[in-house]
Coordinates of C-alpha atoms in Angstrom, one line a residue:
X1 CA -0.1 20.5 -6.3
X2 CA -0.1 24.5 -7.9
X3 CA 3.0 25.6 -9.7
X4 CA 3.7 27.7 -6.8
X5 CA 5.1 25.1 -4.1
X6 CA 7.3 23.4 -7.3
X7 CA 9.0 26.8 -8.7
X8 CA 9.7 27.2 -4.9
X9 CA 11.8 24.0 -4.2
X10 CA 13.5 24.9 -7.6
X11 CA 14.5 28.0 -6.3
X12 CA 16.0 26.3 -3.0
X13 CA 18.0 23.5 -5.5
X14 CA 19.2 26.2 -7.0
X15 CA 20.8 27.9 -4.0
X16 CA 21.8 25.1 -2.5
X17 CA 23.7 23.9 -6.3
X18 CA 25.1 27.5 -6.2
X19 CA 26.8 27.5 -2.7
X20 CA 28.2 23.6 -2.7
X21 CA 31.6 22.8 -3.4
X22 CA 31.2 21.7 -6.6
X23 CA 30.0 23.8 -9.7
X24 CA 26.3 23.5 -11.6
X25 CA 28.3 21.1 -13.7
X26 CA 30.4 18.7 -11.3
X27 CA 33.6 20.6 -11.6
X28 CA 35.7 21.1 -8.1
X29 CA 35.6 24.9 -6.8
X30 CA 38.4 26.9 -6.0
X31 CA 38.8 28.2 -2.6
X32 CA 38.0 31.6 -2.7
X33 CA 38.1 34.4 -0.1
X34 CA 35.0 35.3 2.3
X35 CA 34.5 38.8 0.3
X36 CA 34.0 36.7 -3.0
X37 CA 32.1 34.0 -1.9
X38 CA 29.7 36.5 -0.7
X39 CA 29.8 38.4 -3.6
X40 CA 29.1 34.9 -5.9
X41 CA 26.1 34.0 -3.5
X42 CA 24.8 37.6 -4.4
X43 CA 25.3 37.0 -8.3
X44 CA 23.5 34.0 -7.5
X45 CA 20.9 35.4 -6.2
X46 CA 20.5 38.2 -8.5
X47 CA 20.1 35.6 -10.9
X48 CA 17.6 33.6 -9.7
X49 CA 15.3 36.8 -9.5
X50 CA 16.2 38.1 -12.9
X51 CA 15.3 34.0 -14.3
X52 CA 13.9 34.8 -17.8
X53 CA 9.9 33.0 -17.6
X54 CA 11.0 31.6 -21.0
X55 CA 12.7 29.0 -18.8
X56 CA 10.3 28.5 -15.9
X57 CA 7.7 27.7 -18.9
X58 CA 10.1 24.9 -20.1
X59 CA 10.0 23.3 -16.5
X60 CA 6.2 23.4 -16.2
X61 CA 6.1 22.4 -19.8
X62 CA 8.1 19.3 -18.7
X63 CA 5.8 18.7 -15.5
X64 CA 2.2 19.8 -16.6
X65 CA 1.6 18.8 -20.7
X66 CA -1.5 20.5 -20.8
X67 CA -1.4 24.1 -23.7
X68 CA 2.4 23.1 -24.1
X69 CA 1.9 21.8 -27.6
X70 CA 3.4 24.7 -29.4
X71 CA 6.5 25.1 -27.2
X72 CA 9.0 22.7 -29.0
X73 CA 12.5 24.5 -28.3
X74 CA 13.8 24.3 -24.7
X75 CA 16.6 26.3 -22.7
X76 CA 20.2 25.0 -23.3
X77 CA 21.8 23.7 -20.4
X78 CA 23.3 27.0 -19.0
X79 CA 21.0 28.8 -20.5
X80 CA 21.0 32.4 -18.8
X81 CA 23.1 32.1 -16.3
X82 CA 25.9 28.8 -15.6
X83 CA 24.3 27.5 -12.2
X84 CA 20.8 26.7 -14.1
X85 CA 20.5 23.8 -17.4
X86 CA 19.0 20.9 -18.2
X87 CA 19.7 18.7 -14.7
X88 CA 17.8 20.5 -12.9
X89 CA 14.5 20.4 -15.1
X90 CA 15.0 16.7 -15.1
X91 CA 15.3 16.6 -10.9
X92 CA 12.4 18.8 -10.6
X93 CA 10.4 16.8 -13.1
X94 CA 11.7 13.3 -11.4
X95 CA 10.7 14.7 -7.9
X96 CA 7.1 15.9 -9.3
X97 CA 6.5 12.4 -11.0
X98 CA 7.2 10.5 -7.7
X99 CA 4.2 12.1 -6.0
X100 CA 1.7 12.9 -9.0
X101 CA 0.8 11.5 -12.8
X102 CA 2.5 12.8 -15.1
X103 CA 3.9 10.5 -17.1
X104 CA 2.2 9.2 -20.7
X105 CA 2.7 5.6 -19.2
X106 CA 2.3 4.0 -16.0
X107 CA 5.5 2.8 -16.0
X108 CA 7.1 5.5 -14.2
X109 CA 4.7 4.3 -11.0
X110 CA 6.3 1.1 -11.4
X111 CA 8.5 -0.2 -8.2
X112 CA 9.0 -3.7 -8.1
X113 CA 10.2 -3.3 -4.2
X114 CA 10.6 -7.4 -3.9
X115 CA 12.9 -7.0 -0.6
X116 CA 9.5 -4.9 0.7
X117 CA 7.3 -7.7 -0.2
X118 CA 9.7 -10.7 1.1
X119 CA 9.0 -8.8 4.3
X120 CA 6.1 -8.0 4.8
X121 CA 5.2 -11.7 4.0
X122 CA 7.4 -13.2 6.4
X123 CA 5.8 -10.4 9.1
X124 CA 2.1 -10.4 8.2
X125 CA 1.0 -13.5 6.3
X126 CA 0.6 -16.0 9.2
X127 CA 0.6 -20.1 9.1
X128 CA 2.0 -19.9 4.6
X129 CA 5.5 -21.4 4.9
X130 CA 3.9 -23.0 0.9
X131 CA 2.5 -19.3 -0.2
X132 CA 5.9 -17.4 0.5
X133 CA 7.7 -19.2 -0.8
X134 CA 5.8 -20.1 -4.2
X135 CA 5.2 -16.5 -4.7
X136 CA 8.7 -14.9 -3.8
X137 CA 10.3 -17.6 -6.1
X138 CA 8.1 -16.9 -8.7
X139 CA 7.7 -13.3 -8.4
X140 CA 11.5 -12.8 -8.3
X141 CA 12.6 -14.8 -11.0
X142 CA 9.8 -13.3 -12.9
X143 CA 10.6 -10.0 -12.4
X144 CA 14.8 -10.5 -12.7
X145 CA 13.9 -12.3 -16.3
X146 CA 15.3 -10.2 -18.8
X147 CA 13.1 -12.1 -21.7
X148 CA 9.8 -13.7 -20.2
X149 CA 8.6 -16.3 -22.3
X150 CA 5.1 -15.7 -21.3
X151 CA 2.9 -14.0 -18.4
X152 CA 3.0 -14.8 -15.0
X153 CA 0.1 -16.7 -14.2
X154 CA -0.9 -17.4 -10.6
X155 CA -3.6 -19.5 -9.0
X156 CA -3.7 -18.9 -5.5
X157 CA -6.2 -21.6 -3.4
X158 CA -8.1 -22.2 -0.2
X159 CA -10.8 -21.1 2.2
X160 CA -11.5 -17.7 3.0
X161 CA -9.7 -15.7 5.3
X162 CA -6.6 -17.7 4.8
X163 CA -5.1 -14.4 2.8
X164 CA -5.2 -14.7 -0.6
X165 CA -6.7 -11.2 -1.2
X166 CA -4.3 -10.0 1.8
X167 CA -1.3 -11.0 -0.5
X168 CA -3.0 -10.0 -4.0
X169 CA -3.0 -6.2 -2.3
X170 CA 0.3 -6.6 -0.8
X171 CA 1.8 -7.7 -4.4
X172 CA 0.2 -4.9 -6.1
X173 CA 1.4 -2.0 -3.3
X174 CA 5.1 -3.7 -3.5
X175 CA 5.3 -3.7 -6.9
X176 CA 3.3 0.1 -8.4
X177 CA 3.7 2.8 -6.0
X178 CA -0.2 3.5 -6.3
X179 CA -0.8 0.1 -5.0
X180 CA -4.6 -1.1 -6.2
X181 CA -5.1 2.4 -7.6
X182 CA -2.4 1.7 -10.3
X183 CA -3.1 2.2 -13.8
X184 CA -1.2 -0.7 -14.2
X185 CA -3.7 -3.0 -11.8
X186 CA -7.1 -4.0 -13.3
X187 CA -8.9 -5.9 -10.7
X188 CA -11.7 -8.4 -11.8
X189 CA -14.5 -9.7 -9.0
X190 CA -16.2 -12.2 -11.3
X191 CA -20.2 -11.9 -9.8
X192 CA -19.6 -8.3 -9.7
X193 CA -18.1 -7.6 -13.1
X194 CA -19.8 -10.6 -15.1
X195 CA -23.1 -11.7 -13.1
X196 CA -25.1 -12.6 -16.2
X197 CA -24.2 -15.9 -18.7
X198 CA -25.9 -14.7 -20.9
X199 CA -24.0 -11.4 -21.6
X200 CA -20.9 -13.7 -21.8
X201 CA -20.1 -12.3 -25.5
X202 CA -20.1 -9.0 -24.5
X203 CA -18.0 -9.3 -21.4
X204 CA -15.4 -10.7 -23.8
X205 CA -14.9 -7.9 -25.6
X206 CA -15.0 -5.6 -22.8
X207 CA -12.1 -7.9 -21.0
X208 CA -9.8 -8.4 -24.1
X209 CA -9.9 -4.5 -24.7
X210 CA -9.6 -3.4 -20.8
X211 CA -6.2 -6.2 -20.8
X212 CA -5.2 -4.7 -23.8
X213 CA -5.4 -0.8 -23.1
X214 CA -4.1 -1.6 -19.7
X215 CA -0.5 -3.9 -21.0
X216 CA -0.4 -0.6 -23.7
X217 CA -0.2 2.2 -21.3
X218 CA 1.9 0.1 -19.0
X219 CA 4.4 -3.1 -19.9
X220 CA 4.1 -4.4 -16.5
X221 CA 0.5 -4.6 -15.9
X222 CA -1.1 -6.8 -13.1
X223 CA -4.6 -8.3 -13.2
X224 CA -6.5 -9.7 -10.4
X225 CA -9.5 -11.9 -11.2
X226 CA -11.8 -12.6 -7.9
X227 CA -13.7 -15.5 -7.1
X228 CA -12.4 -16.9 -10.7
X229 CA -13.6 -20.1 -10.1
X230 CA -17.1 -18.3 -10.7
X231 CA -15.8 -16.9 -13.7
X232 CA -17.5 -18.5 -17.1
X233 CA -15.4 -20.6 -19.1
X234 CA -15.5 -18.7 -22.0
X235 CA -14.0 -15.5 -20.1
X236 CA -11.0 -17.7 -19.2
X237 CA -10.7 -19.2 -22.7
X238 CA -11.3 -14.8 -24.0
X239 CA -8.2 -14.4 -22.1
X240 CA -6.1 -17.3 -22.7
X241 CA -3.9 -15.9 -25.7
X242 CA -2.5 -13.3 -23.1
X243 CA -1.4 -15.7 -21.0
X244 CA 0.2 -17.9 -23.6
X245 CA 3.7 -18.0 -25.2
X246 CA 4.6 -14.7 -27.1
X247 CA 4.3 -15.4 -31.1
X248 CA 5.1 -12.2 -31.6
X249 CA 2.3 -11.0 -34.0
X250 CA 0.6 -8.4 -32.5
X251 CA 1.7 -5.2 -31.8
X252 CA 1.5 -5.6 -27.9
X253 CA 3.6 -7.3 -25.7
X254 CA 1.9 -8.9 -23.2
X255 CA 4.9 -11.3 -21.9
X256 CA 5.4 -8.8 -19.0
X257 CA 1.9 -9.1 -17.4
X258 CA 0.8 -11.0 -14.1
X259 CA -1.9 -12.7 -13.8
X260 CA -3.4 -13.4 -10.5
X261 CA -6.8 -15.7 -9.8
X262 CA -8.1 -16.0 -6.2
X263 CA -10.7 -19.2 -6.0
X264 CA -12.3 -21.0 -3.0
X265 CA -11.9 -24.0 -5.4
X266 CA -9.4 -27.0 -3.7
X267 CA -9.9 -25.9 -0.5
X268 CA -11.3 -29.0 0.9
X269 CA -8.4 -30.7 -0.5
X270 CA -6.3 -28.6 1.1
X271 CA -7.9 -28.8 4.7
X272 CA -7.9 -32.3 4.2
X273 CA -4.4 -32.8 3.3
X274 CA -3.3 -30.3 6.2
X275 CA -5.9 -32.4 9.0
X276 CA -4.0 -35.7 8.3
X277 CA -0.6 -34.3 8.6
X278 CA -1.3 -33.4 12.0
X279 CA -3.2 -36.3 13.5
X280 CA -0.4 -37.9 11.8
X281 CA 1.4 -36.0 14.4
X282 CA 3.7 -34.2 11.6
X283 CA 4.8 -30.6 11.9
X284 CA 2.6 -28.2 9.7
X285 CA 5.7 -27.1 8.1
X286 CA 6.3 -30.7 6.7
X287 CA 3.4 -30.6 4.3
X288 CA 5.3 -30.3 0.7
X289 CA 4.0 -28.6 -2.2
X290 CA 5.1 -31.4 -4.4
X291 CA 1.9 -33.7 -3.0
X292 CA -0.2 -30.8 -2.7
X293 CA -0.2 -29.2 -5.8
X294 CA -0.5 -33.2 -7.2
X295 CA -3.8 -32.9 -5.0
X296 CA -4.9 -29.7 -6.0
X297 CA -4.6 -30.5 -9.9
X298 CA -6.6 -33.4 -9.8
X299 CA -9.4 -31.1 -8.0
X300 CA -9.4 -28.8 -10.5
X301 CA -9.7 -31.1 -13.6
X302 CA -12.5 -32.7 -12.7
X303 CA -15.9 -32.3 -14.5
X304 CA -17.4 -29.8 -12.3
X305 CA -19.5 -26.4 -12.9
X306 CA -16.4 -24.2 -12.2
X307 CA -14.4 -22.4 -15.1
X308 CA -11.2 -24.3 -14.8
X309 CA -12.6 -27.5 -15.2
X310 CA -14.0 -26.0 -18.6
X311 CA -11.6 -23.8 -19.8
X312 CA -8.4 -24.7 -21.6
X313 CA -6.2 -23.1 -18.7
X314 CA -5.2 -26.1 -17.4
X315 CA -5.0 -28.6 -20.9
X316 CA -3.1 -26.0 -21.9
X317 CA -0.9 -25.5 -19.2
X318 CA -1.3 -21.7 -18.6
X319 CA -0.9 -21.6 -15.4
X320 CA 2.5 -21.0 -14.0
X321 CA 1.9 -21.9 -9.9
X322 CA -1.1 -23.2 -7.9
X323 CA -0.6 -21.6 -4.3
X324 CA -2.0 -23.6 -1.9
X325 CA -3.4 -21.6 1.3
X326 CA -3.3 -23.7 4.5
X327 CA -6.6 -23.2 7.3
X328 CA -5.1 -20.8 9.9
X329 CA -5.2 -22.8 13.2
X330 CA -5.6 -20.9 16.5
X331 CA -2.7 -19.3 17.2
X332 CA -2.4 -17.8 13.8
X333 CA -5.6 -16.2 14.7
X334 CA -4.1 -15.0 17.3
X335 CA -1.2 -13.3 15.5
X336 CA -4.1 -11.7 12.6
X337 CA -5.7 -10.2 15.8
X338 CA -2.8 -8.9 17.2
X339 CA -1.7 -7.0 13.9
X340 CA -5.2 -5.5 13.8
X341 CA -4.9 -4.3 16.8
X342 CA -1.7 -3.0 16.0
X343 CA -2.5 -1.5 12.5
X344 CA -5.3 0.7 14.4
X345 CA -2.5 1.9 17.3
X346 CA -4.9 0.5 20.2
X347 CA -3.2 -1.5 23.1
X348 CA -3.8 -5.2 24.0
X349 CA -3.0 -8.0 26.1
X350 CA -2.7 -12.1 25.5
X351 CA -5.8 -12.1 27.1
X352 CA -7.7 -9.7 24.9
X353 CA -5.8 -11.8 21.7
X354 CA -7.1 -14.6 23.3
X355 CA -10.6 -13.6 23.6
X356 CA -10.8 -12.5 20.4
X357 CA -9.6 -15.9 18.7
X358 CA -12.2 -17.6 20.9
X359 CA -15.0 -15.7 19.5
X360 CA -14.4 -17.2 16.1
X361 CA -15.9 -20.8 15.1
X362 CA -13.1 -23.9 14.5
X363 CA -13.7 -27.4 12.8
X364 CA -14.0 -29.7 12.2
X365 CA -16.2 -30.7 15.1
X366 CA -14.1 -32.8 17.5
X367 CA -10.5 -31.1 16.7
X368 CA -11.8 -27.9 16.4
X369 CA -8.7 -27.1 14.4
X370 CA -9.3 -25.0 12.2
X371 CA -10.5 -21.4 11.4
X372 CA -13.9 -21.6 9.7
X373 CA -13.5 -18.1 8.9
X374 CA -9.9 -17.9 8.5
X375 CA -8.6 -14.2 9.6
X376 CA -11.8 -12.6 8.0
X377 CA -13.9 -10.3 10.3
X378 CA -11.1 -10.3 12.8
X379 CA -10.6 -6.2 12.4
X380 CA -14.4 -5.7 12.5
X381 CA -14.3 -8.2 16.2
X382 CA -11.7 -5.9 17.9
X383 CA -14.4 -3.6 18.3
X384 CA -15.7 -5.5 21.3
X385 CA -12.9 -4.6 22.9
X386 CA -12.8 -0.7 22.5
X387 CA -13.1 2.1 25.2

């Protein structure tokens, strides 16, 4: 955005502050005669024009930082003229921050729209009565804390394509106004960032200093880790003292950080747990987290060649909430293809949904229950069905 468009709308807040009923300072207006309230609107405007560019350098000084270095001294409020001061540099700086980066932190991108996110769960994350509600209790209390005693740690679970990189996106766009593109997100996919064992000491120190530059420039930071059960152990144990109870040595304060991991890991046990409650011919709803975390935790902990099983996240209890993800059964599939098709503005029947669900492969063999693939390739599969 040029300077151009900015001086422009500060011109217009300036007319518009000028003509209200109330002064440049809050203080009620005296009715006045049509021949003087024309003659204050052309005062106005006479002043506007004759605006010294001493004080339109302090408002770009205060939205672009850049060659400003040397301008320390800024206009008085009323400086020049009684309808202009200080308010308005900080509305026309507030307004300019809200689209661009201008800001020395992050911070100011920061949104934390939980109603937003309560929504859109209930609306778009289909067949996860267990992941709402997890997440929005511990999101919100989390957030609502005044004093965190640590980092929000998160260890959402299950097949693919049941959403948990649906709801690690919708977390990060509900909470920084720049969504994944935050400079307060840092996202992590383990084969991609770390593929090689053997450089293990090195991606240590390239984590530990990412986390730390990120929770610097912004209190509130969010970090994502992919595939984590793919992670090595040592990464998890490189990053265990940000996760851990604040001792209040360092210079950073990292109790204000989430931490999300998205595994594959317990999603047998999950299937399992969810196949029996139905041929038990209980409602899907009626699966508790109580018994399926229990489940879930005795997964993780046993010697295996994942990460968790290695590191000292779980001996050490680090992690704050294990998020089960459920298999999405048929008519959830349904309701993913439906959105996609909605999301994209194309029309569609029951039939079409219908068709589309049918195209995707269920198990296990003789319920044929449950989505192999989850929601996953379902936007990619309405293409059939295009003109």
């Amino acid at each position: 955005m040029g300077r151009g468009p900015l001086l422009g709308l500060g011109c217009c807040l300036l007319l518009l502050g000028g003509t209200a009923g109330r002064g440049a300072w809050g203080e009620e207006r005296v009715p006045v005669a049509e021949g003087a309230r024309y003659e204050a609107v052309r005062k106005h405007l006479g002043a506007v024009g004759a605006l010294s560019q001493r004080y339109w350098r302090s408002l770009a000084c205060k939205v672009w930082r850049e060659g400003c270095e040397g301008d320390e001294e800024e206009p008085r409020p009323g400086w020049s003229l009684p309808l202009v001061g200080q308010d308005y540099l900080e509305i026309l700086s507030a307004w300019y921050c809200a689209f661009g980066k201008c800001c020395g932190t992050g911070d100011c991108r920061i949104v934390n729209n939980v109603t937003g996110l309560e929504a859109d769960l209930n609306e778009q994350l289909h067949g996860q009565h267990l992941a709402k509600e997890v997440i929005m209790r511990a999101v919100q209390g989390f957030l609502q804390s005044p004093r965190p005693e640590k980092a929000l740690v998160l260890s959402f679970h299950g097949w693919s394509g049941t959403g948990k990189n649906f709801v690690a996106r919708m977390l990060a766009s509900h909470l920084y106004r720049d969504g994944l593109r935050s400079e307060c997100v840092r996202v992590f996919i383990s084969l991609f960032h770390f593929p090689h064992h053997k450089y293990v000491d090195s991606y240590k120190a390239q984590l530990e200093k990412q986390i730390s530059e990120t929770v610097q420039l912004c209190k509130q930071s969010l970090f994502i880790f992919d595939e984590a059960e793919k992670l090595h152990f040592g990464l998890l144990d490189a990053i265990k003292p940000f996760m851990g109870r604040y001792d209040n040595k360092g210079l950073v304060d990292y109790r204000r950080s989430i931490f999300l991991f998205l595994s594959n890991l317990g999603g047998n046990t999950i299937n399992e747990v969810a196949l029996d409650s139905w041929r038990a011919g209980r409602a899907r709803e009626e699966i508790s987290m109580e018994f399926l975390e229990q489940r879930l935790r005795l997964e993780l902990q046993e010697p295996a060649e994942n990460g968790y099983a290695r590191s000292h996240l779980l001996e050490d209890n680090l992690i704050d909430f294990f998020v089960p993800f459920l298999p999405l059964e048929y008519h959830h599939v349904k309701l993913c293809a439906r959105d996609a098709f909605l999301a994209r503005g194309l029309p569609y029947t029951e039939a079409v949904l219908d068709e589309v669900a049918r195209m995707m492969v269920f198990v296990p063999k003789e319920e044929k229950l449950f989505s192999a693939q989850g929601c996953k390739s379902i936007s990619q599969r309405i293409n059939y069905f295009l003109p």
